[in-house]
CSV table of C-alpha atoms and ligand atoms in Angstrom, one decimal:
chain,number,residue,atom,x,y,z
A,1,MET,CA,0.0,-0.2,-0.1
A,2,GLN,CA,1.4,3.4,-0.9
A,3,SER,CA,2.6,5.8,1.4
A,4,ILE,CA,3.6,9.7,1.6
A,5,VAL,CA,6.8,10.4,3.3
A,6,ILE,CA,7.4,13.9,4.3
A,7,GLU,CA,10.1,15.6,5.7
A,8,GLY,CA,9.3,18.6,7.8
A,9,GLY,CA,10.7,21.7,8.6
A,10,LYS,CA,10.7,23.6,5.2
A,11,ARG,CA,9.2,27.0,5.0
A,12,LEU,CA,6.9,26.9,1.7
A,13,SER,CA,6.8,29.4,-1.0
A,14,GLY,CA,5.6,29.8,-4.1
A,15,GLU,CA,2.1,29.6,-5.9
A,16,VAL,CA,-0.3,26.4,-5.9
A,17,LYS,CA,-3.2,26.3,-8.4
A,18,ILE,CA,-6.3,25.4,-7.3
A,19,SER,CA,-8.0,22.5,-9.3
A,20,GLY,CA,-12.0,22.2,-9.6
A,21,ALA,CA,-14.3,21.4,-6.8
A,22,LYS,CA,-14.9,17.9,-5.4
A,23,ASN,CA,-17.8,18.4,-3.8
A,24,SER,CA,-19.3,20.3,-7.3
A,25,ALA,CA,-18.0,18.1,-9.7
A,26,LEU,CA,-19.8,15.1,-8.2
A,27,PRO,CA,-23.3,16.2,-8.3
A,28,ILE,CA,-22.7,18.2,-11.6
A,29,LEU,CA,-21.8,14.8,-13.2
A,30,CYS,CA,-24.7,13.3,-11.6
A,31,ALA,CA,-27.1,16.3,-13.4
A,32,SER,CA,-25.9,15.0,-16.5
A,33,LEU,CA,-28.6,12.1,-15.9
A,34,LEU,CA,-31.4,14.7,-16.0
A,35,ALA,CA,-31.5,15.5,-20.0
A,36,PRO,CA,-30.4,13.0,-22.4
A,37,GLY,CA,-27.8,14.1,-25.0
A,38,GLU,CA,-23.9,15.0,-24.8
A,39,HIS,CA,-22.8,16.9,-21.9
A,40,VAL,CA,-19.3,18.5,-21.9
A,41,ILE,CA,-18.0,19.7,-18.1
A,42,SER,CA,-14.6,21.1,-17.5
A,43,ASN,CA,-12.4,21.9,-14.9
A,44,VAL,CA,-13.2,18.3,-13.4
A,45,PRO,CA,-10.5,17.4,-11.1
A,46,ALA,CA,-8.7,13.8,-11.5
A,47,LEU,CA,-9.5,12.4,-8.6
A,48,GLN,CA,-10.8,8.8,-7.3
A,49,ASP,CA,-13.9,10.1,-6.4
A,50,VAL,CA,-14.8,11.4,-10.0
A,51,ILE,CA,-13.6,8.2,-11.5
A,52,THR,CA,-16.1,6.2,-9.4
A,53,MET,CA,-18.7,8.8,-10.4
A,54,GLY,CA,-17.8,7.9,-14.2
A,55,ARG,CA,-18.1,4.5,-13.6
A,56,LEU,CA,-21.6,4.7,-11.5
A,57,LEU,CA,-22.9,6.8,-14.6
A,58,GLU,CA,-21.3,4.1,-17.0
A,59,ASN,CA,-23.2,1.5,-14.7
A,60,LEU,CA,-26.3,3.1,-15.9
A,61,GLY,CA,-25.7,3.1,-19.3
A,62,ALA,CA,-24.2,6.7,-19.9
A,63,LYS,CA,-20.7,7.0,-22.0
A,64,VAL,CA,-18.0,8.7,-20.2
A,65,GLN,CA,-15.0,10.3,-21.8
A,66,PRO,CA,-12.8,11.9,-19.6
A,67,SER,CA,-9.9,13.8,-20.9
A,68,ASP,CA,-7.7,16.7,-19.5
A,69,GLY,CA,-10.3,17.5,-17.2
A,70,ILE,CA,-13.1,17.8,-19.3
A,71,PHE,CA,-15.5,15.2,-19.5
A,72,HIS,CA,-18.1,14.1,-21.9
A,73,VAL,CA,-21.2,12.4,-20.9
A,74,ASN,CA,-23.5,11.0,-23.2
A,75,THR,CA,-26.4,9.9,-21.4
A,76,GLU,CA,-28.6,9.4,-24.5
A,77,ASN,CA,-29.7,5.9,-23.3
A,78,LEU,CA,-29.3,4.8,-19.9
A,79,THR,CA,-30.2,1.3,-19.6
A,80,LYS,CA,-30.5,0.6,-15.9
A,81,ASP,CA,-31.3,2.4,-12.5
A,82,GLU,CA,-29.2,1.2,-9.9
A,83,ALA,CA,-26.2,2.3,-8.0
A,84,PRO,CA,-24.6,-0.8,-6.6
A,85,TYR,CA,-23.2,-1.3,-3.0
A,86,GLU,CA,-19.6,-1.5,-4.4
A,87,LEU,CA,-19.8,1.6,-6.0
A,88,VAL,CA,-21.7,3.6,-2.9
A,89,LYS,CA,-19.7,2.1,-0.2
A,90,THR,CA,-16.7,4.1,-1.7
A,91,MET,CA,-18.6,7.0,-2.3
A,92,ARG,CA,-20.9,8.0,-0.4
A,93,ALA,CA,-22.0,10.7,-2.9
A,94,SER,CA,-23.2,8.2,-5.8
A,95,VAL,CA,-26.7,8.8,-3.7
A,96,LEU,CA,-26.7,11.8,-5.9
A,97,VAL,CA,-28.0,9.9,-8.6
A,98,LEU,CA,-30.9,8.9,-6.7
A,99,GLY,CA,-33.0,12.0,-7.9
A,100,PRO,CA,-32.0,12.6,-11.3
A,101,LEU,CA,-33.0,9.1,-12.0
A,102,VAL,CA,-36.7,9.2,-10.4
A,103,ALA,CA,-36.9,12.6,-12.1
A,104,ARG,CA,-36.0,11.1,-15.7
A,105,ARG,CA,-36.6,7.4,-15.8
A,106,GLY,CA,-39.2,7.0,-12.5
A,107,SER,CA,-37.4,4.7,-10.7
A,108,ALA,CA,-34.1,4.5,-8.9
A,109,ARG,CA,-32.5,1.4,-6.7
A,110,VAL,CA,-30.1,2.9,-5.0
A,111,SER,CA,-27.6,0.8,-2.1
A,112,LEU,CA,-28.0,2.4,1.1
A,113,PRO,CA,-24.3,3.5,1.8
A,114,GLY,CA,-24.5,2.8,5.8
A,115,GLY,CA,-21.8,4.2,8.3
A,116,CYS,CA,-18.4,6.0,7.3
A,117,ALA,CA,-15.1,7.1,9.7
A,118,ILE,CA,-17.0,10.3,10.3
A,119,GLY,CA,-20.8,9.6,11.5
A,120,ALA,CA,-23.5,7.4,10.7
A,121,ARG,CA,-24.5,10.3,8.0
A,122,PRO,CA,-27.9,9.0,7.4
A,123,ILE,CA,-29.9,9.8,3.8
A,124,ASN,CA,-33.4,10.1,5.7
A,125,LEU,CA,-33.8,13.8,4.7
A,126,HIS,CA,-33.3,12.7,1.0
A,127,LEU,CA,-35.5,9.9,1.2
A,128,ALA,CA,-38.6,12.0,3.2
A,129,GLY,CA,-38.5,15.0,0.4
A,130,LEU,CA,-38.4,12.5,-2.6
A,131,ARG,CA,-41.8,10.6,-1.0
A,132,ASP,CA,-42.9,14.5,-0.2
A,133,MET,CA,-42.9,14.8,-4.3
A,134,GLY,CA,-44.8,11.3,-4.4
A,135,ALA,CA,-42.4,8.9,-4.8
A,136,GLU,CA,-43.0,6.1,-3.4
A,137,VAL,CA,-39.8,4.9,-1.6
A,138,GLU,CA,-39.0,1.7,0.2
A,139,ILE,CA,-36.1,-0.2,1.5
A,140,GLU,CA,-35.7,-3.5,0.5
A,141,HIS,CA,-31.9,-5.6,1.3
A,142,GLY,CA,-29.8,-2.7,1.5
A,143,TYR,CA,-31.4,-0.8,-1.6
A,144,VAL,CA,-33.1,2.3,-1.5
A,145,VAL,CA,-36.3,1.8,-4.2
A,146,ALA,CA,-37.6,4.6,-5.5
A,147,ARG,CA,-40.4,4.9,-7.7
A,148,ALA,CA,-43.0,8.1,-9.5
A,149,ARG,CA,-44.8,8.1,-12.6
A,150,ARG,CA,-44.2,11.6,-12.8
A,151,LEU,CA,-42.6,13.4,-9.5
A,152,LYS,CA,-44.8,16.1,-8.4
A,153,GLY,CA,-43.7,19.4,-6.7
A,154,ALA,CA,-43.9,19.8,-2.6
A,155,ARG,CA,-43.0,22.5,-0.1
A,156,ILE,CA,-40.2,20.3,1.6
A,157,TYR,CA,-38.3,21.8,4.8
A,158,PHE,CA,-35.0,20.0,5.9
A,159,ASP,CA,-34.6,19.6,9.8
A,160,THR,CA,-30.8,19.9,9.7
A,161,PRO,CA,-29.4,21.9,6.1
A,162,THR,CA,-28.2,19.0,3.7
A,163,VAL,CA,-25.6,19.8,1.2
A,164,THR,CA,-26.2,16.0,-0.7
A,165,GLY,CA,-29.7,16.2,0.1
A,166,THR,CA,-30.2,19.6,-1.0
A,167,GLU,CA,-28.8,18.9,-4.4
A,168,ASN,CA,-30.5,15.5,-4.7
A,169,LEU,CA,-34.1,17.1,-3.9
A,170,MET,CA,-33.2,20.1,-6.3
A,171,MET,CA,-32.4,17.9,-9.2
A,172,ALA,CA,-35.3,15.8,-8.6
A,173,ALA,CA,-37.5,19.2,-8.6
A,174,THR,CA,-36.2,20.4,-12.1
A,175,LEU,CA,-38.2,17.9,-13.9
A,176,ALA,CA,-41.4,17.6,-11.4
A,177,ASP,CA,-44.7,18.7,-12.2
A,178,GLY,CA,-45.3,22.1,-10.5
A,179,ARG,CA,-43.2,24.1,-8.1
A,180,THR,CA,-41.2,22.8,-5.3
A,181,VAL,CA,-39.9,25.4,-2.6
A,182,LEU,CA,-37.0,23.7,-0.3
A,183,GLU,CA,-37.0,25.3,3.1
A,184,ASN,CA,-33.8,25.2,5.7
A,185,ALA,CA,-32.0,24.3,2.5
A,186,ALA,CA,-28.3,24.0,2.1
A,187,CYS,CA,-26.5,27.1,1.1
A,188,GLU,CA,-23.0,25.6,0.2
A,189,PRO,CA,-21.6,27.2,-3.0
A,190,GLU,CA,-21.3,23.9,-4.5
A,191,VAL,CA,-25.3,24.1,-4.5
A,192,THR,CA,-25.4,27.3,-6.0
A,193,ASP,CA,-22.8,25.9,-8.6
A,194,LEU,CA,-25.3,23.0,-9.4
A,195,ALA,CA,-28.2,25.7,-9.6
A,196,ALA,CA,-26.1,27.5,-12.2
A,197,CYS,CA,-25.5,24.2,-13.9
A,198,LEU,CA,-29.0,22.8,-13.9
A,199,THR,CA,-30.1,26.7,-14.9
A,200,SER,CA,-27.9,26.6,-17.9
A,201,MET,CA,-30.1,23.4,-18.7
A,202,GLY,CA,-33.2,24.6,-18.7
A,203,ALA,CA,-34.3,24.1,-15.2
A,204,LYS,CA,-36.1,27.0,-13.5
A,205,ILE,CA,-34.4,27.8,-10.1
A,206,ASN,CA,-34.9,30.9,-7.4
A,207,GLY,CA,-33.1,31.7,-4.4
A,208,ALA,CA,-29.6,29.2,-4.1
A,209,GLY,CA,-27.2,30.0,-1.8
A,210,THR,CA,-30.3,31.0,0.3
A,211,ASP,CA,-32.1,28.9,2.8
A,212,THR,CA,-35.0,28.8,0.4
A,213,ILE,CA,-34.6,27.6,-2.9
A,214,ARG,CA,-37.8,27.6,-5.4
A,215,ILE,CA,-37.9,25.1,-8.6
A,216,GLU,CA,-40.5,25.2,-11.2
A,217,GLY,CA,-40.5,22.4,-12.6
A,218,VAL,CA,-39.9,21.7,-16.7
A,219,SER,CA,-40.7,19.0,-19.0
A,220,GLU,CA,-37.3,18.6,-20.4
A,221,LEU,CA,-34.1,19.8,-19.8
A,222,LYS,CA,-30.7,20.3,-22.8
A,223,PRO,CA,-27.7,19.1,-22.1
A,224,MET,CA,-25.1,20.8,-20.4
A,225,LYS,CA,-21.6,22.6,-21.0
A,226,TYR,CA,-20.5,23.6,-17.8
A,227,SER,CA,-17.5,24.6,-16.0
A,228,VAL,CA,-17.0,23.6,-12.3
A,229,MET,CA,-16.0,26.1,-9.6
A,230,PRO,CA,-12.7,25.9,-7.8
A,231,ASP,CA,-12.4,23.9,-4.7
A,232,ARG,CA,-13.0,25.9,-1.6
A,233,ILE,CA,-11.5,23.1,0.8
A,234,GLU,CA,-8.5,22.5,-1.3
A,235,THR,CA,-7.9,26.1,-1.5
A,236,GLY,CA,-8.1,26.3,2.4
A,237,THR,CA,-5.8,23.8,3.0
A,238,TYR,CA,-3.2,25.0,0.8
A,239,LEU,CA,-3.5,28.1,2.9
A,240,ALA,CA,-2.8,25.9,6.1
A,241,ALA,CA,-0.1,24.3,4.8
A,242,GLY,CA,1.7,27.6,4.2
A,243,ALA,CA,0.4,29.1,7.3
A,244,ILE,CA,1.6,26.3,9.6
A,245,THR,CA,5.1,26.4,7.8
A,246,GLY,CA,5.5,29.9,8.7
A,247,GLY,CA,6.1,30.5,4.5
A,248,GLU,CA,4.3,32.8,1.9
A,249,VAL,CA,1.8,31.0,-0.3
A,250,ARG,CA,-0.2,32.8,-3.1
A,251,ILE,CA,-3.2,30.5,-4.3
A,252,SER,CA,-4.4,31.2,-7.6
A,253,GLY,CA,-7.7,30.5,-9.6
A,254,CYS,CA,-9.4,30.2,-6.2
A,255,GLU,CA,-13.0,31.8,-5.1
A,256,PRO,CA,-12.1,33.8,-2.0
A,257,ALA,CA,-15.4,34.9,-1.2
A,258,HIS,CA,-16.4,31.3,-0.4
A,259,LEU,CA,-13.6,31.1,2.2
A,260,ALA,CA,-14.7,34.4,4.3
A,261,ALA,CA,-14.8,32.3,7.5
A,262,VAL,CA,-11.4,30.3,7.0
A,263,LEU,CA,-9.5,33.6,6.4
A,264,THR,CA,-11.0,35.4,9.2
A,265,LYS,CA,-9.9,32.7,11.3
A,266,LEU,CA,-6.2,32.8,9.5
A,267,ARG,CA,-6.2,36.6,10.3
A,268,GLU,CA,-7.4,35.9,14.3
A,269,CYS,CA,-4.3,33.7,14.1
A,270,GLY,CA,-2.0,36.6,13.4
A,271,PHE,CA,-1.5,35.6,9.4
A,272,GLU,CA,-1.7,38.3,7.0
A,273,ILE,CA,-3.4,37.5,4.1
A,274,GLU,CA,-4.9,39.7,0.9
A,275,LYS,CA,-7.0,38.0,-1.8
A,276,GLY,CA,-8.0,39.7,-5.1
A,277,PRO,CA,-10.1,38.3,-8.1
A,278,GLY,CA,-9.2,34.4,-8.1
A,279,TRP,CA,-6.4,34.7,-5.6
A,280,ILE,CA,-5.4,34.7,-2.3
A,281,THR,CA,-2.1,35.3,-0.5
A,282,LEU,CA,-0.8,34.4,2.8
A,283,ARG,CA,1.8,35.7,4.8
A,284,GLY,CA,3.2,33.8,7.6
A,285,CYS,CA,4.0,34.6,11.2
A,286,ASP,CA,6.4,33.2,14.0
A,287,ARG,CA,4.0,31.6,15.9
A,288,PRO,CA,0.2,31.5,15.1
A,289,ARG,CA,-2.4,32.7,17.8
A,290,ALA,CA,-4.4,29.9,19.1
A,291,VAL,CA,-8.4,31.0,18.1
A,292,ASP,CA,-11.4,28.9,19.3
A,293,ILE,CA,-13.3,27.7,16.0
A,294,LYS,CA,-16.6,26.1,15.6
A,295,THR,CA,-17.5,24.2,12.3
A,296,LEU,CA,-20.9,25.4,11.1
A,297,PRO,CA,-23.1,24.8,7.4
A,298,TYR,CA,-21.9,27.5,5.3
A,299,PRO,CA,-21.3,30.4,5.3
A,300,GLY,CA,-19.8,29.0,9.1
A,301,PHE,CA,-16.4,27.3,9.4
A,302,PRO,CA,-16.5,24.3,7.3
A,303,THR,CA,-16.3,21.1,9.2
A,304,ASP,CA,-14.1,20.0,6.0
A,305,MET,CA,-11.7,22.5,7.3
A,306,GLN,CA,-11.7,21.3,10.7
A,307,ALA,CA,-9.1,18.9,10.8
A,308,GLN,CA,-6.5,20.5,8.8
A,309,PHE,CA,-6.9,24.2,11.2
A,310,MET,CA,-6.3,21.7,14.3
A,311,ALA,CA,-2.9,20.1,12.9
A,312,LEU,CA,-2.1,24.4,12.8
A,313,MET,CA,-3.7,24.7,16.1
A,314,CYS,CA,-1.8,22.4,17.6
A,315,VAL,CA,1.6,24.3,17.2
A,316,ALA,CA,-0.5,27.4,18.2
A,317,ASP,CA,1.0,29.7,21.0
A,318,GLY,CA,-2.2,28.8,23.4
A,319,LEU,CA,-5.1,27.0,24.0
A,320,SER,CA,-7.6,26.7,21.2
A,321,VAL,CA,-11.4,25.4,21.6
A,322,ILE,CA,-12.5,23.5,17.9
A,323,THR,CA,-15.7,22.4,18.7
A,324,GLU,CA,-17.7,20.5,15.7
A,325,THR,CA,-21.2,20.7,15.1
A,326,VAL,CA,-21.9,19.0,12.1
A,327,PHE,CA,-20.2,15.7,12.4
A,328,GLU,CA,-20.7,13.4,15.5
A,329,ASN,CA,-17.3,11.4,15.1
A,330,ARG,CA,-15.2,13.6,13.1
A,331,PHE,CA,-12.0,13.7,15.4
A,332,MET,CA,-10.4,10.7,14.4
A,333,HIS,CA,-6.8,12.5,13.5
A,334,ILE,CA,-6.5,13.4,16.7
A,335,ALA,CA,-5.3,10.2,17.9
A,336,GLU,CA,-2.5,10.4,15.3
A,337,LEU,CA,-1.8,14.2,15.8
A,338,LYS,CA,-0.7,13.1,19.1
A,339,ARG,CA,1.6,10.8,18.1
A,340,MET,CA,3.2,13.3,16.6
A,341,GLY,CA,3.4,15.2,19.7
A,342,ALA,CA,0.3,17.3,20.0
A,343,ASP,CA,-1.5,18.2,23.0
A,344,ILE,CA,-5.3,17.4,22.6
A,345,LYS,CA,-7.9,16.4,25.0
A,346,VAL,CA,-11.4,15.5,23.5
A,347,GLN,CA,-14.5,16.9,25.7
A,348,GLY,CA,-17.9,15.7,23.9
A,349,ASN,CA,-17.8,17.4,20.3
A,350,ALA,CA,-15.0,19.7,21.4
A,351,ALA,CA,-11.5,19.1,21.2
A,352,VAL,CA,-8.9,21.3,23.4
A,353,VAL,CA,-5.7,22.1,21.7
A,354,GLN,CA,-3.2,23.4,24.1
A,355,GLY,CA,-0.5,24.4,21.2
A,356,VAL,CA,3.2,22.9,21.4
A,357,LYS,CA,6.2,24.7,19.9
A,358,ASN,CA,6.8,21.6,17.8
A,359,LEU,CA,5.4,18.5,16.7
A,360,LEU,CA,7.7,15.7,15.9
A,361,GLY,CA,7.7,13.4,12.8
A,362,ALA,CA,6.2,9.9,13.2
A,363,PRO,CA,4.8,7.1,11.3
A,364,VAL,CA,0.8,7.7,11.1
A,365,MET,CA,-2.4,6.6,9.3
A,366,ALA,CA,-5.0,8.1,7.4
A,367,THR,CA,-8.6,7.7,8.5
A,368,ASP,CA,-10.7,9.6,5.8
A,369,LEU,CA,-10.2,12.4,3.2
A,370,ARG,CA,-9.6,15.7,5.4
A,371,ALA,CA,-7.6,13.8,8.3
A,372,SER,CA,-5.0,12.8,5.7
A,373,ALA,CA,-5.1,16.6,4.9
A,374,SER,CA,-4.5,17.8,8.9
A,375,LEU,CA,-1.9,14.7,8.9
A,376,VAL,CA,0.3,16.1,5.9
A,377,ILE,CA,-0.1,19.8,7.2
A,378,ALA,CA,0.9,18.6,10.6
A,379,ALA,CA,4.3,16.8,8.7
A,380,LEU,CA,5.0,19.5,7.1
A,381,ALA,CA,6.0,21.6,10.4
A,382,ALA,CA,7.0,18.5,12.1
A,383,LYS,CA,10.9,18.1,13.0
A,384,GLY,CA,12.2,14.9,11.1
A,385,SER,CA,10.6,12.5,8.8
A,386,SER,CA,6.8,11.3,8.5
A,387,GLU,CA,5.5,8.4,7.0
A,388,ILE,CA,1.5,8.8,6.0
A,389,SER,CA,-0.1,5.3,5.3
A,390,ARG,CA,-3.1,4.8,3.7
A,391,VAL,CA,-3.2,7.5,1.1
A,392,TYR,CA,-6.0,6.6,-0.9
A,393,HIS,CA,-8.0,8.6,1.1
A,394,LEU,CA,-6.0,11.5,0.0
A,395,ASP,CA,-6.2,10.6,-3.7
A,396,ARG,CA,-9.9,10.6,-3.6
A,397,GLY,CA,-10.1,14.2,-2.4
A,398,TYR,CA,-6.8,16.1,-4.0
A,399,GLU,CA,-5.7,16.0,-7.1
A,400,LYS,CA,-1.7,16.1,-7.5
A,401,MET,CA,-1.3,17.0,-3.7
A,402,GLU,CA,2.5,16.0,-3.7
A,403,GLU,CA,3.2,17.7,-7.1
A,404,LYS,CA,1.5,20.8,-5.9
A,405,LEU,CA,2.9,21.1,-2.8
A,406,GLN,CA,6.9,20.0,-3.8
A,407,GLY,CA,6.3,23.1,-6.1
A,408,ILE,CA,6.1,25.1,-3.3
A,409,GLY,CA,9.2,23.7,-1.7
A,410,ALA,CA,7.7,20.7,0.2
A,411,ARG,CA,10.2,17.8,0.6
A,412,ILE,CA,7.3,15.2,0.0
A,413,LYS,CA,7.2,11.7,-1.8
A,414,ARG,CA,4.9,8.8,-2.7
A,415,ALA,CA,6.6,5.3,-1.3
A,416,GLY,CA,5.3,1.8,-2.0
B,1,UD1,C1,-21.5,16.9,2.5
B,1,UD1,C2,-19.9,17.1,1.7
B,1,UD1,C3,-19.0,16.7,3.0
B,1,UD1,C4,-19.6,17.9,3.7
B,1,UD1,C5,-20.8,18.1,4.3
B,1,UD1,C6,-21.1,18.5,5.0
B,1,UD1,C7,-20.5,16.3,-0.6
B,1,UD1,C8,-20.1,15.2,-1.6
B,1,UD1,N1,-20.1,16.3,0.8
B,1,UD1,O1,-21.9,15.9,2.7
B,1,UD1,O2,-17.8,17.3,1.6
B,1,UD1,O3,-18.0,17.3,4.9
B,1,UD1,O4,-21.4,18.1,2.9
B,1,UD1,O5,-20.8,20.3,4.5
B,1,UD1,O6,-20.8,17.3,-0.8
B,1,UD1,N2,-28.3,14.5,8.0
B,1,UD1,C9,-29.7,13.7,8.3
B,1,UD1,N3,-30.1,13.0,7.2
B,1,UD1,C10,-29.7,13.0,6.0
B,1,UD1,C11,-28.5,14.3,5.5
B,1,UD1,C12,-28.0,14.2,6.3
B,1,UD1,O7,-29.3,13.9,9.7
B,1,UD1,O8,-30.5,12.8,5.3
B,1,UD1,C13,-27.3,15.0,8.4
B,1,UD1,C14,-25.8,14.7,8.7
B,1,UD1,O9,-25.9,13.7,9.1
B,1,UD1,C15,-25.0,15.6,8.9
B,1,UD1,C16,-25.8,16.9,8.8
B,1,UD1,O10,-27.0,16.5,8.3
B,1,UD1,O11,-24.6,15.9,11.0
B,1,UD1,C17,-25.2,17.7,7.6
B,1,UD1,O12,-24.7,16.2,6.5
B,1,UD1,P1,-24.8,17.0,5.4
B,1,UD1,O13,-24.8,18.2,4.5
B,1,UD1,O14,-26.2,15.8,4.1
B,1,UD1,O15,-23.8,16.4,4.5
B,1,UD1,P2,-23.6,15.4,3.2
B,1,UD1,O16,-24.3,16.2,2.3
B,1,UD1,O17,-23.1,14.1,3.0
């Protein structure tokens, strides 16, 4: 199994170019199921999750041709409506085919995703919304089986804002009969990007990016030509990498407006941040000040940046309280950070981090995507060498991470 070896302690400096957003590319690929024909999707990151989604679409009968970040997806003839367990278990976002399949084909059979490292992650709100739209939804042998001759517009209230739930139902509603209103909807930029993509296909959507989204169903959509927005979590990850080494980095091809919460916290730590259209620069300080963070739905501090920020707080001056409110079990990286000398105590859904002067390189194990990124960040600052195993987690969500980090001076290589 492959691992990543990092020789820490090098100040990073230079420019990193950001890739297309994983969490935008995945729903947009699924949106291609809504309209028959040839779709062209660009700025698609080369990631394992994207490959998995391509396989899932092919399994449904679509023809998928990736070439240099551009995906041609032909959905003229869909032959199946099943997302099998083998694909769903490796990538929960597979559940995003549910809404489009029921809307276009009138039926879908999608494996239940099950738990994952960061929590139980149910899909009850996706299913309740489809039922509200008139679908018959059953659980049979570990699969969600949903049927509807034509979905009907409905008023749907989410108990808790769910990103993929909002995306699934927004896609389903584009072809429903009548008006759908999604209340307490997720406001994440990825939802807005998907709405823009659907609108380009002829969908009628208002309010994406707010907690109330109104969709007027249409009878058909046309194929898209769409470019995926930049990845805000990748942007934040490289800012944290530059920050922990006291370096000076410029992030290009990004959308600074999507990172307001993260940039505010980095400034509070004492980093100098400048931004302009498509770029952010960060200038390091001797040692960051410890600050508290609390993860929240957008525009709050993203749960997908919690682990990376915790790595930074491990070497901060003072005590930081990091509260995770979105997922119940998203502290798997703590045990590994402690192996590198971090001083962290967990109290319920809060981690109390007492900054130490130095972390020490150690062999550590990645447990999930963002946890792996936090270990890379910690290793970049640690004294000596660290070996991070189970790199496949990183490959799910970061395009060319070693190359990008090498480009700004990191001593990082893949082994095994
Ligand atoms: C998406 C992102 C993931 C990110 C998360 C939160 C994708 C592919 N993944 O995941 O990277 O960490 O948003 O920003 O976009 N919930 C329910 N019932 C449901 C659905 C969700 O109770 O039916 C709960 C979850 O357990 C969690 C909260 O809602 O506590 C938010 O989860 P959700 O926004 O759905 O996360 P995902 O869409 O799976």
